[in-house]
Coordinates of C-alpha atoms in Angstrom, one line a residue:
Chain A
M1 CA 125.2 309.2 230.3
R2 CA 121.7 309.0 229.1
N3 CA 122.6 311.0 226.0
I4 CA 126.1 310.0 224.9
T5 CA 127.2 312.0 221.9
Q6 CA 130.3 312.1 219.8
H7 CA 131.3 315.2 221.8
N8 CA 130.9 313.9 225.4
V9 CA 131.7 310.2 225.1
T10 CA 135.4 310.5 225.8
D11 CA 134.8 312.5 228.9
A12 CA 132.1 310.1 230.0
V13 CA 134.5 307.2 229.7
R14 CA 137.3 309.0 231.5
K15 CA 134.9 309.9 234.3
S16 CA 133.9 306.2 234.6
F17 CA 137.4 305.3 235.6
E18 CA 137.9 308.2 238.1
A19 CA 137.3 306.1 241.1
I20 CA 140.3 303.8 240.6
D21 CA 142.1 303.9 243.9
D22 CA 145.6 303.3 242.6
T23 CA 147.0 306.6 241.3
R24 CA 149.3 305.1 238.8
L25 CA 146.7 302.7 237.4
R26 CA 144.2 305.5 237.2
F27 CA 146.7 307.6 235.2
L28 CA 147.5 304.7 232.9
I29 CA 143.8 303.9 232.2
E30 CA 142.9 307.6 231.7
R31 CA 145.8 307.9 229.2
L32 CA 144.7 304.7 227.5
V33 CA 141.2 306.0 227.0
T34 CA 142.6 309.3 225.7
A35 CA 144.9 307.4 223.3
V36 CA 142.3 304.9 222.1
H37 CA 139.6 307.5 221.5
G38 CA 142.2 309.9 219.9
Y39 CA 143.2 307.2 217.5
A40 CA 139.6 306.5 216.5
R41 CA 138.9 310.2 216.0
D42 CA 142.1 311.0 214.2
T43 CA 141.8 308.2 211.8
G44 CA 138.0 308.4 211.4
L45 CA 137.9 304.7 212.2
T46 CA 135.0 303.0 210.5
H47 CA 132.8 300.2 211.6
E48 CA 134.3 297.8 209.1
E49 CA 137.8 298.7 210.3
W50 CA 136.8 298.3 213.9
R51 CA 135.3 294.9 213.1
A52 CA 138.4 293.9 211.3
A53 CA 140.5 294.9 214.3
L54 CA 138.4 292.9 216.6
D55 CA 138.5 290.0 214.2
F56 CA 142.3 290.3 214.3
L57 CA 142.3 290.2 218.1
N58 CA 139.9 287.3 218.2
R59 CA 142.1 285.3 215.8
A60 CA 145.1 286.2 218.0
A61 CA 143.2 284.9 221.0
A62 CA 142.2 281.7 219.2
I63 CA 145.8 280.8 218.3
S64 CA 147.2 281.7 221.7
N65 CA 147.6 279.2 224.5
A66 CA 149.7 278.7 227.7
S67 CA 152.9 278.3 225.6
R68 CA 152.2 280.8 222.8
S69 CA 151.0 284.4 223.1
E70 CA 150.2 286.1 219.9
F71 CA 149.8 289.2 221.9
T72 CA 153.4 289.2 223.1
L73 CA 154.3 288.7 219.4
L74 CA 152.1 291.6 218.4
S75 CA 153.8 293.8 221.0
D76 CA 157.2 292.6 219.6
V77 CA 156.5 293.3 215.9
L78 CA 155.0 296.7 216.7
G79 CA 158.3 297.5 218.5
L80 CA 156.5 298.1 221.8
S81 CA 158.4 295.4 223.7
S82 CA 161.7 296.9 222.4
L83 CA 160.6 300.4 223.3
V84 CA 159.7 299.3 226.9
D85 CA 163.1 297.7 227.2
L86 CA 164.8 300.9 225.9
L87 CA 162.8 303.1 228.2
A88 CA 164.0 301.0 231.1
A89 CA 167.7 301.4 230.2
S90 CA 170.0 302.4 233.0
P91 CA 173.1 304.5 232.2
G92 CA 176.2 302.4 232.4
A93 CA 174.4 299.1 232.6
T94 CA 174.1 296.4 230.0
E95 CA 171.3 297.2 227.6
G96 CA 168.1 295.1 227.7
S97 CA 166.4 293.4 224.9
V98 CA 163.1 291.5 224.3
L99 CA 162.2 288.6 226.5
G100 CA 160.5 286.8 223.7
P101 CA 157.8 284.1 224.1
F102 CA 160.1 281.1 224.9
H103 CA 161.1 281.9 228.4
S104 CA 159.4 280.1 231.2
R105 CA 160.4 279.9 234.8
G106 CA 162.0 276.8 236.3
S107 CA 164.9 275.9 234.1
P108 CA 167.3 273.2 235.5
W109 CA 170.0 274.5 237.7
V110 CA 173.6 273.8 236.6
E111 CA 177.1 274.8 237.8
S112 CA 179.1 277.4 236.0
G113 CA 181.3 275.4 233.6
A114 CA 178.5 273.0 232.6
S115 CA 177.9 271.9 229.0
L116 CA 174.4 272.1 227.6
I117 CA 175.5 270.4 224.3
K118 CA 174.6 266.8 225.2
D119 CA 173.3 265.3 222.0
N120 CA 172.8 268.6 220.2
P121 CA 174.4 269.0 216.8
G122 CA 175.8 272.5 216.0
E123 CA 179.0 274.5 216.4
P124 CA 180.2 274.5 220.1
V125 CA 180.4 277.9 221.7
L126 CA 182.1 278.8 225.0
L127 CA 179.9 281.6 226.5
R128 CA 181.6 283.3 229.3
G129 CA 181.2 286.5 231.3
R130 CA 181.4 288.3 234.6
V131 CA 178.6 290.1 236.4
T132 CA 179.5 293.5 237.8
D133 CA 177.8 296.7 238.9
T134 CA 178.2 299.8 236.8
Q135 CA 181.5 300.6 238.5
G136 CA 182.9 297.2 237.6
L137 CA 182.7 295.7 241.1
P138 CA 181.8 291.9 241.0
I139 CA 178.4 290.7 242.1
P140 CA 179.0 287.2 243.3
A141 CA 175.3 286.8 244.3
A142 CA 174.1 287.0 240.7
T143 CA 172.2 284.3 238.9
V144 CA 172.0 283.8 235.2
D145 CA 168.9 282.3 233.4
F146 CA 169.9 281.2 229.9
W147 CA 168.0 279.8 226.9
Q148 CA 168.7 279.4 223.2
N149 CA 167.3 277.6 220.2
A150 CA 168.6 274.3 218.8
D151 CA 170.5 273.8 215.6
N152 CA 167.3 273.4 213.7
G153 CA 166.2 276.9 214.7
L154 CA 163.5 275.7 217.2
Y155 CA 163.2 276.1 220.9
W156 CA 162.5 272.9 222.7
Q157 CA 158.9 273.8 223.6
L158 CA 157.9 273.8 219.9
D159 CA 159.9 270.7 218.9
S160 CA 159.0 267.3 220.2
S161 CA 162.3 265.8 218.9
Q162 CA 164.2 267.7 221.6
P163 CA 164.3 266.6 225.2
Q164 CA 162.5 268.7 227.7
D165 CA 164.5 271.8 228.9
N166 CA 167.0 271.3 226.0
L167 CA 169.5 274.2 225.9
R168 CA 168.3 276.1 228.8
C169 CA 169.5 276.4 232.4
Q170 CA 170.0 278.6 235.4
L171 CA 173.3 279.0 237.3
R172 CA 174.9 280.9 240.1
V173 CA 178.0 282.8 239.2
Q174 CA 181.4 281.8 240.7
P175 CA 182.7 283.6 243.8
D176 CA 184.6 286.0 241.5
A177 CA 181.3 286.7 239.7
T178 CA 182.4 284.9 236.5
F179 CA 180.4 282.3 234.7
E180 CA 181.0 280.0 231.8
L181 CA 178.8 277.6 229.7
M182 CA 179.4 275.4 226.7
V183 CA 176.5 275.8 224.4
I184 CA 176.0 275.8 220.6
R185 CA 175.9 278.5 218.1
P186 CA 172.3 279.8 217.9
R187 CA 170.3 280.0 214.6
P188 CA 168.2 282.6 213.0
Y189 CA 164.6 281.6 213.0
M190 CA 161.2 283.0 212.0
V191 CA 158.6 284.2 214.5
P192 CA 155.4 282.1 214.0
T193 CA 153.5 283.2 210.9
D194 CA 150.5 281.0 211.0
G195 CA 148.4 283.5 213.0
P196 CA 147.2 287.0 212.4
I197 CA 150.6 288.5 213.0
G198 CA 151.8 286.4 210.1
D199 CA 149.1 288.1 208.0
L200 CA 150.3 291.5 209.2
L201 CA 153.9 290.7 208.3
R202 CA 152.9 289.4 204.8
V203 CA 150.7 292.4 204.0
S204 CA 153.6 294.6 205.1
H205 CA 156.1 292.7 203.0
R206 CA 158.1 292.3 206.2
D207 CA 160.1 289.2 206.8
A208 CA 159.6 287.2 210.0
W209 CA 163.3 286.5 210.7
R210 CA 165.0 287.0 214.0
P211 CA 168.8 287.1 213.9
A212 CA 170.5 284.3 215.9
H213 CA 170.8 285.1 219.6
Y214 CA 171.1 283.9 223.1
H215 CA 168.7 284.9 225.8
V216 CA 169.8 285.8 229.3
I217 CA 168.2 287.1 232.4
V218 CA 170.6 288.2 235.1
E219 CA 169.4 288.9 238.6
A220 CA 171.0 289.8 241.9
P221 CA 169.5 291.2 245.1
G222 CA 169.7 295.0 245.2
Y223 CA 170.1 295.3 241.4
R224 CA 167.7 295.8 238.5
T225 CA 166.9 292.5 236.7
L226 CA 168.5 292.5 233.3
V227 CA 166.6 290.8 230.4
T228 CA 168.6 290.8 227.3
E229 CA 169.9 289.0 224.2
I230 CA 173.3 288.4 222.7
F231 CA 173.4 288.5 218.9
D232 CA 175.8 286.9 216.4
A233 CA 177.6 289.6 214.5
E234 CA 177.9 287.3 211.4
D235 CA 174.1 286.6 211.2
P236 CA 172.5 287.6 207.9
Y237 CA 169.5 289.1 209.7
V238 CA 171.4 291.1 212.4
A239 CA 170.3 294.4 210.7
Q240 CA 166.7 293.4 210.1
D241 CA 165.3 291.8 213.3
A242 CA 161.5 291.4 213.0
V243 CA 161.1 292.4 216.6
F244 CA 163.6 295.3 216.7
G245 CA 165.7 293.7 219.5
V246 CA 169.3 294.4 218.2
R247 CA 171.4 297.0 219.9
E248 CA 175.0 297.5 218.8
S249 CA 176.3 296.8 222.3
L250 CA 174.6 293.4 222.3
V251 CA 176.2 292.2 219.0
A252 CA 179.0 289.8 219.8
D253 CA 181.9 288.4 217.8
F254 CA 181.9 284.6 217.8
K255 CA 185.7 284.3 218.0
P256 CA 187.5 281.1 217.0
G257 CA 188.8 279.1 219.9
N258 CA 191.0 276.0 220.0
D259 CA 192.5 275.8 223.5
P260 CA 193.3 272.1 224.3
A261 CA 192.4 272.6 227.9
V262 CA 188.9 273.8 226.9
R263 CA 188.6 271.0 224.4
E264 CA 189.4 268.5 227.0
K265 CA 187.2 270.0 229.8
Y266 CA 184.2 269.9 227.5
Q267 CA 185.2 266.8 225.5
L268 CA 185.2 268.6 222.2
A269 CA 186.5 266.8 219.0
G270 CA 187.6 270.0 217.4
A271 CA 187.5 273.8 217.3
Y272 CA 184.9 275.9 218.9
R273 CA 183.8 279.6 219.2
V274 CA 184.2 281.9 222.2
V275 CA 181.7 284.6 223.1
D276 CA 182.5 287.1 225.8
C277 CA 179.5 288.4 227.6
P278 CA 180.3 291.0 230.3
V279 CA 177.2 292.0 232.2
K280 CA 176.7 295.2 234.1
L281 CA 173.8 295.6 236.4
A282 CA 172.2 298.8 237.6
P283 CA 171.3 299.3 241.2
A284 CA 167.6 298.7 242.0
A285 CA 165.5 301.8 241.9
Chain B
M1 CA 168.2 298.4 212.6
R2 CA 171.4 297.0 214.0
N3 CA 171.5 299.7 216.6
I4 CA 167.9 300.3 217.8
T5 CA 167.8 303.1 220.4
Q6 CA 165.1 304.8 222.3
H7 CA 165.4 307.6 219.8
N8 CA 165.2 305.7 216.5
V9 CA 162.9 302.8 217.4
T10 CA 159.6 304.5 216.6
D11 CA 160.8 305.6 213.2
A12 CA 162.3 302.1 212.5
V13 CA 159.0 300.5 213.3
R14 CA 157.0 303.0 211.1
K15 CA 159.5 302.4 208.3
S16 CA 158.9 298.6 208.6
F17 CA 155.3 299.1 207.6
E18 CA 155.9 301.5 204.7
A19 CA 155.6 298.8 202.1
I20 CA 151.9 298.1 202.9
D21 CA 150.2 298.4 199.5
D22 CA 146.8 299.5 200.7
T23 CA 147.0 303.3 201.5
R24 CA 144.3 303.3 204.1
L25 CA 145.7 300.2 206.0
R26 CA 149.2 301.8 205.8
F27 CA 147.8 305.0 207.4
L28 CA 146.0 303.1 210.1
I29 CA 149.0 301.0 211.0
E30 CA 151.4 304.0 210.9
R31 CA 149.0 305.9 213.3
L32 CA 148.7 302.8 215.5
V33 CA 152.5 302.6 215.9
T34 CA 152.6 306.3 216.6
A35 CA 149.8 306.0 219.2
V36 CA 151.2 302.9 220.9
H37 CA 154.7 304.2 221.1
G38 CA 153.4 307.7 222.2
Y39 CA 151.5 306.0 225.0
A40 CA 154.5 304.1 226.2
R41 CA 156.7 307.2 226.1
D42 CA 154.1 309.6 227.7
T43 CA 153.4 307.2 230.5
G44 CA 156.9 305.9 231.0
L45 CA 155.5 302.5 230.8
T46 CA 157.5 300.0 232.9
H47 CA 158.3 296.4 232.3
E48 CA 156.0 295.3 235.1
E49 CA 153.1 297.4 233.7
W50 CA 153.8 296.0 230.2
R51 CA 153.8 292.5 231.5
A52 CA 150.6 293.2 233.4
A53 CA 149.0 294.5 230.2
L54 CA 150.1 291.3 228.3
D55 CA 148.8 289.2 231.2
F56 CA 145.4 291.0 230.9
L57 CA 145.3 290.3 227.1
N58 CA 146.3 286.7 227.6
R59 CA 143.6 286.2 230.2
A60 CA 141.1 287.9 227.8
A61 CA 142.2 285.4 225.2
A62 CA 141.9 282.4 227.5
I63 CA 138.3 283.3 228.4
S64 CA 137.2 284.1 224.8
N65 CA 135.7 281.6 222.4
A66 CA 133.5 281.5 219.3
S67 CA 130.5 282.8 221.2
R68 CA 132.3 285.2 223.6
S69 CA 134.8 287.8 222.8
E70 CA 136.4 289.5 225.8
F71 CA 138.0 291.9 223.3
T72 CA 134.6 293.2 222.0
L73 CA 133.7 293.7 225.7
L74 CA 137.0 295.6 226.3
S75 CA 136.2 297.8 223.3
D76 CA 132.7 298.3 224.8
V77 CA 133.7 299.2 228.4
L78 CA 136.4 301.6 227.0
G79 CA 133.7 303.4 225.0
L80 CA 135.5 302.6 221.7
S81 CA 132.5 300.7 220.3
S82 CA 130.2 303.5 221.1
L83 CA 132.6 306.1 219.7
V84 CA 132.9 304.2 216.4
D85 CA 129.1 304.2 216.2
L86 CA 128.9 307.9 216.9
L87 CA 131.6 308.7 214.4
A88 CA 129.6 306.8 211.8
A89 CA 126.4 308.8 212.5
S90 CA 124.6 310.3 209.4
P91 CA 122.7 313.5 209.8
G92 CA 118.9 312.9 209.8
A93 CA 119.3 309.1 210.2
T94 CA 118.5 307.0 213.2
E95 CA 121.5 306.9 215.6
G96 CA 123.5 303.8 215.9
S97 CA 124.5 302.0 219.0
V98 CA 126.7 299.1 220.1
L99 CA 126.3 295.7 218.3
G100 CA 127.2 293.8 221.5
P101 CA 128.5 290.3 221.7
F102 CA 125.3 288.4 221.2
H103 CA 124.6 288.9 217.5
S104 CA 125.3 286.2 215.1
R105 CA 124.2 285.8 211.5
G106 CA 121.5 283.4 210.5
S107 CA 118.5 284.2 212.7
P108 CA 115.3 282.4 211.6
W109 CA 113.2 284.4 209.1
V110 CA 109.7 285.3 210.2
E111 CA 106.9 287.4 208.7
S112 CA 106.2 290.9 210.0
G113 CA 103.4 290.3 212.5
A114 CA 105.0 287.2 214.0
S115 CA 105.2 286.6 217.8
L116 CA 108.5 285.6 219.3
I117 CA 106.9 285.0 222.7
K118 CA 106.2 281.2 222.5
D119 CA 106.9 279.9 226.0
N120 CA 108.8 282.9 227.2
P121 CA 107.5 284.5 230.5
G122 CA 107.6 288.3 230.6
E123 CA 105.5 291.3 229.7
P124 CA 104.3 291.2 226.1
V125 CA 105.5 294.2 223.9
L126 CA 104.2 295.1 220.5
L127 CA 107.3 296.5 218.7
R128 CA 106.4 298.3 215.6
G129 CA 108.0 300.6 213.2
R130 CA 108.5 301.9 209.6
V131 CA 111.7 302.1 207.7
T132 CA 112.2 305.3 205.7
D133 CA 115.0 307.3 204.2
T134 CA 116.0 310.6 205.8
Q135 CA 113.3 312.3 203.8
G136 CA 110.6 310.0 205.2
L137 CA 110.1 308.0 202.0
P138 CA 109.4 304.3 202.7
I139 CA 112.0 301.7 202.0
P140 CA 110.0 298.5 201.2
A141 CA 113.2 296.5 200.5
A142 CA 114.4 296.8 204.1
T143 CA 115.2 293.9 206.3
V144 CA 115.3 293.9 210.1
D145 CA 117.5 291.6 212.2
F146 CA 116.2 291.6 215.8
W147 CA 117.5 290.0 219.1
Q148 CA 116.8 290.5 222.8
N149 CA 117.4 288.8 226.1
A150 CA 114.9 286.6 227.9
D151 CA 113.0 287.5 231.1
N152 CA 115.8 286.1 233.2
G153 CA 118.2 288.6 231.6
L154 CA 120.1 286.1 229.5
Y155 CA 120.5 285.7 225.8
W156 CA 119.8 282.2 224.5
Q157 CA 123.5 281.5 223.7
L158 CA 124.4 281.7 227.3
D159 CA 121.3 279.8 228.7
S160 CA 120.8 276.2 228.0
S161 CA 117.3 276.4 229.4
Q162 CA 116.2 278.5 226.3
P163 CA 115.5 276.9 222.9
Q164 CA 118.0 277.7 220.2
D165 CA 117.4 281.1 218.5
N166 CA 115.0 282.1 221.3
L167 CA 113.9 285.8 220.9
R168 CA 115.7 286.5 217.7
C169 CA 114.6 286.7 214.1
Q170 CA 115.0 288.4 210.7
L171 CA 112.1 289.8 208.7
R172 CA 111.3 291.7 205.6
V173 CA 109.2 294.8 206.1
Q174 CA 105.7 295.0 204.5
P175 CA 105.2 296.7 201.1
D176 CA 104.5 300.0 203.0
A177 CA 107.8 299.5 204.9
T178 CA 106.2 298.9 208.2
F179 CA 107.0 296.0 210.5
E180 CA 105.6 294.6 213.7
L181 CA 106.7 292.0 216.2
M182 CA 105.2 290.7 219.4
V183 CA 108.1 290.3 221.8
I184 CA 108.7 290.6 225.6
R185 CA 110.0 293.5 227.7
P186 CA 113.8 293.2 227.8
R187 CA 115.7 293.1 231.1
P188 CA 118.7 294.9 232.3
Y189 CA 121.7 292.5 232.7
M190 CA 125.3 292.5 233.6
V191 CA 128.1 292.2 231.1
P192 CA 130.2 289.1 232.0
T193 CA 132.5 289.8 235.0
D194 CA 134.3 286.5 235.3
G195 CA 137.2 287.6 233.0
P196 CA 139.8 290.4 233.2
I197 CA 137.2 293.0 232.2
G198 CA 135.3 292.1 235.3
D199 CA 138.5 292.8 237.2
L200 CA 138.9 296.2 235.5
L201 CA 135.3 297.2 236.3
R202 CA 135.7 296.1 240.0
V203 CA 139.0 298.0 240.4
S204 CA 137.2 301.0 238.9
H205 CA 134.2 300.7 241.2
R206 CA 132.1 300.6 238.0
D207 CA 129.0 298.5 237.8
A208 CA 128.5 296.0 235.0
W209 CA 124.9 296.7 234.3
R210 CA 123.4 297.4 230.9
P211 CA 120.0 299.0 230.8
A212 CA 117.3 296.9 229.2
H213 CA 117.2 297.1 225.4
Y214 CA 116.3 295.6 222.1
H215 CA 118.9 295.1 219.4
V216 CA 118.1 295.8 215.7
I217 CA 120.1 295.8 212.5
V218 CA 118.2 297.4 209.6
E219 CA 119.6 296.9 206.1
A220 CA 118.4 297.9 202.6
P221 CA 120.2 298.0 199.2
G222 CA 121.5 301.5 198.6
Y223 CA 121.4 302.5 202.3
R224 CA 123.9 302.4 205.1
T225 CA 123.3 299.5 207.5
L226 CA 122.0 300.6 210.8
V227 CA 123.1 298.8 213.9
T228 CA 121.3 300.1 216.9
E229 CA 119.5 299.5 220.2
I230 CA 116.1 300.6 221.7
F231 CA 116.2 301.4 225.4
D232 CA 113.5 301.2 228.0
A233 CA 112.9 304.7 229.4
E234 CA 111.9 303.3 232.8
D235 CA 115.0 301.1 233.2
P236 CA 116.9 301.9 236.4
Y237 CA 120.2 301.8 234.6
V238 CA 119.3 303.9 231.5
A239 CA 121.6 306.7 232.7
Q240 CA 124.6 304.5 233.6
D241 CA 125.1 302.0 230.8
A242 CA 128.4 300.1 231.3
V243 CA 129.1 300.3 227.6
F244 CA 128.0 303.9 226.9
G245 CA 125.4 302.9 224.4
V246 CA 122.4 305.0 225.4
R247 CA 121.5 308.0 223.2
E248 CA 118.4 310.1 224.1
S249 CA 116.9 309.5 220.7
L250 CA 117.0 305.7 221.3
V251 CA 115.2 305.8 224.6
A252 CA 111.6 304.6 224.0
D253 CA 108.5 304.8 226.1
F254 CA 106.9 301.4 226.7
K255 CA 103.3 302.6 226.4
P256 CA 100.4 300.6 227.8
G257 CA 98.3 298.9 225.2
N258 CA 95.0 296.9 225.5
D259 CA 93.5 296.8 222.0
P260 CA 91.3 293.7 221.8
A261 CA 92.3 293.1 218.1
V262 CA 95.9 293.0 219.1
R263 CA 95.2 290.7 222.0
E264 CA 93.3 288.4 219.8
K265 CA 95.9 288.4 217.0
Y266 CA 98.7 287.5 219.3
Q267 CA 96.5 285.4 221.7
L268 CA 97.4 287.6 224.7
A269 CA 95.6 287.0 228.0
G270 CA 95.9 290.6 229.1
A271 CA 97.4 294.0 228.6
Y272 CA 100.7 294.6 226.8
R273 CA 103.1 297.4 226.0
V274 CA 103.6 299.2 222.7
V275 CA 107.0 300.5 221.5
D276 CA 107.2 302.6 218.4
C277 CA 110.5 302.3 216.5
P278 CA 110.6 304.6 213.5
V279 CA 113.8 303.9 211.5
K280 CA 115.5 306.3 209.2
L281 CA 118.3 305.1 207.0
A282 CA 121.0 307.2 205.4
P283 CA 122.0 306.7 201.8
A284 CA 125.1 304.5 201.2
A285 CA 128.3 306.5 200.9

């Protein structure tokens, strides 16, 4: 340690973490050191490049705050968030997709059958589903956390023209494990491009669009929590999601609906769309 | 891209960066994607671990500001900063060492032979050197950027009791390429431990001490800029630097000095120390 050289530095750093008590954390940090040092060696990373990388992270820090994490977005555009979702997949269960930066705990509780439309413009959509295990058996204890963007493409957190908690809710499924919500058709939108991630996307000639989607988190005691999205099959960006979140099984048809009973229940003036969203949860590990 | 799977996601992400014009940047990003995805796959990174990592980065962002980068510190305690220095080493030139978080541009210019002691308590040290090329030929156009901590272990930026720019300066070497400064003996100090890096060090049972050192940046037209440190051979932490910056060639003896001419020139009441700091610069690439 008094004579750190190019040849012994990686071992010295690994050794410095050997006393971590938690076996898994020790493994994760040891691999992190190996990966980071391997990257610098393989690429012959220069001072200027290292400084540019730190400048990138410092700019990411400066633009982040309690309701915006440029680091989550970095993980998203590098496909890491998506990869972690995919690695967590359980055979037979609904696929997961990225959580995104607009979820926060504490959405208002509503009953299944509620309408979130209120004063929102946009095409009405009846979102309905049933939560089962991978064998198809109903899970009546399941809860659904739902959020989507408004017709102008913005989530309520970033848009002072929307009421607080606009277009988000939590609900308990019905005794038969079904649920139903009247919502609006989601809109494609761009991830924020005013920070360093925006620079990265521009220099890569990548666009910042995310195809229109709903977010849901489905939880039930004894089952793995599902964090996923439901995409609109007709969206122009469904095959080029900036954050690599689309899976074929999560692309839904927004079918035309015009049932007078539904129109009356939700006080709709005209036609609407129907999205079926069956959810299968895997057992907890 | 409409059906991202565990098997195609890494290729899809790599492809998304293929249009980067700059060849080197494209290579660096492609390798970054490979390394990040490889890490997640090799470790079987879970959602909870990924969220913990993002929480770590978000906490690092929250505690960073214009004069403190928790990201630089992360690079330091992971040995990455040191590795980048070591990879940049030029045969025959003075070895580099970590820049650290306390450098900023625009230190006051002084003449060689100046004293930075002013009202600082601490043991006086005559720091002297000569800037040459790797053949030993003098480089009279060289400039030296110098900074150190005060006798209480703190750099002026973090200590409102110190005057602005305390114990830092820039100078041009003399026509014979020598330089001399009267400074104080530096102190060991702890890197900041009130952020997530402090948590990492604690969970690793690592201490946060850096051995006492001076910082210098030496620059001259036509030569590679040298960013380095000079360590005190008698420091108790010289063999366990928290940021892996010590190299044997940068450890200096703080020799006793008592030359009446030096004492008179610098108005010293008593003895002092002498540190010789020969600097060899490599030619620019």
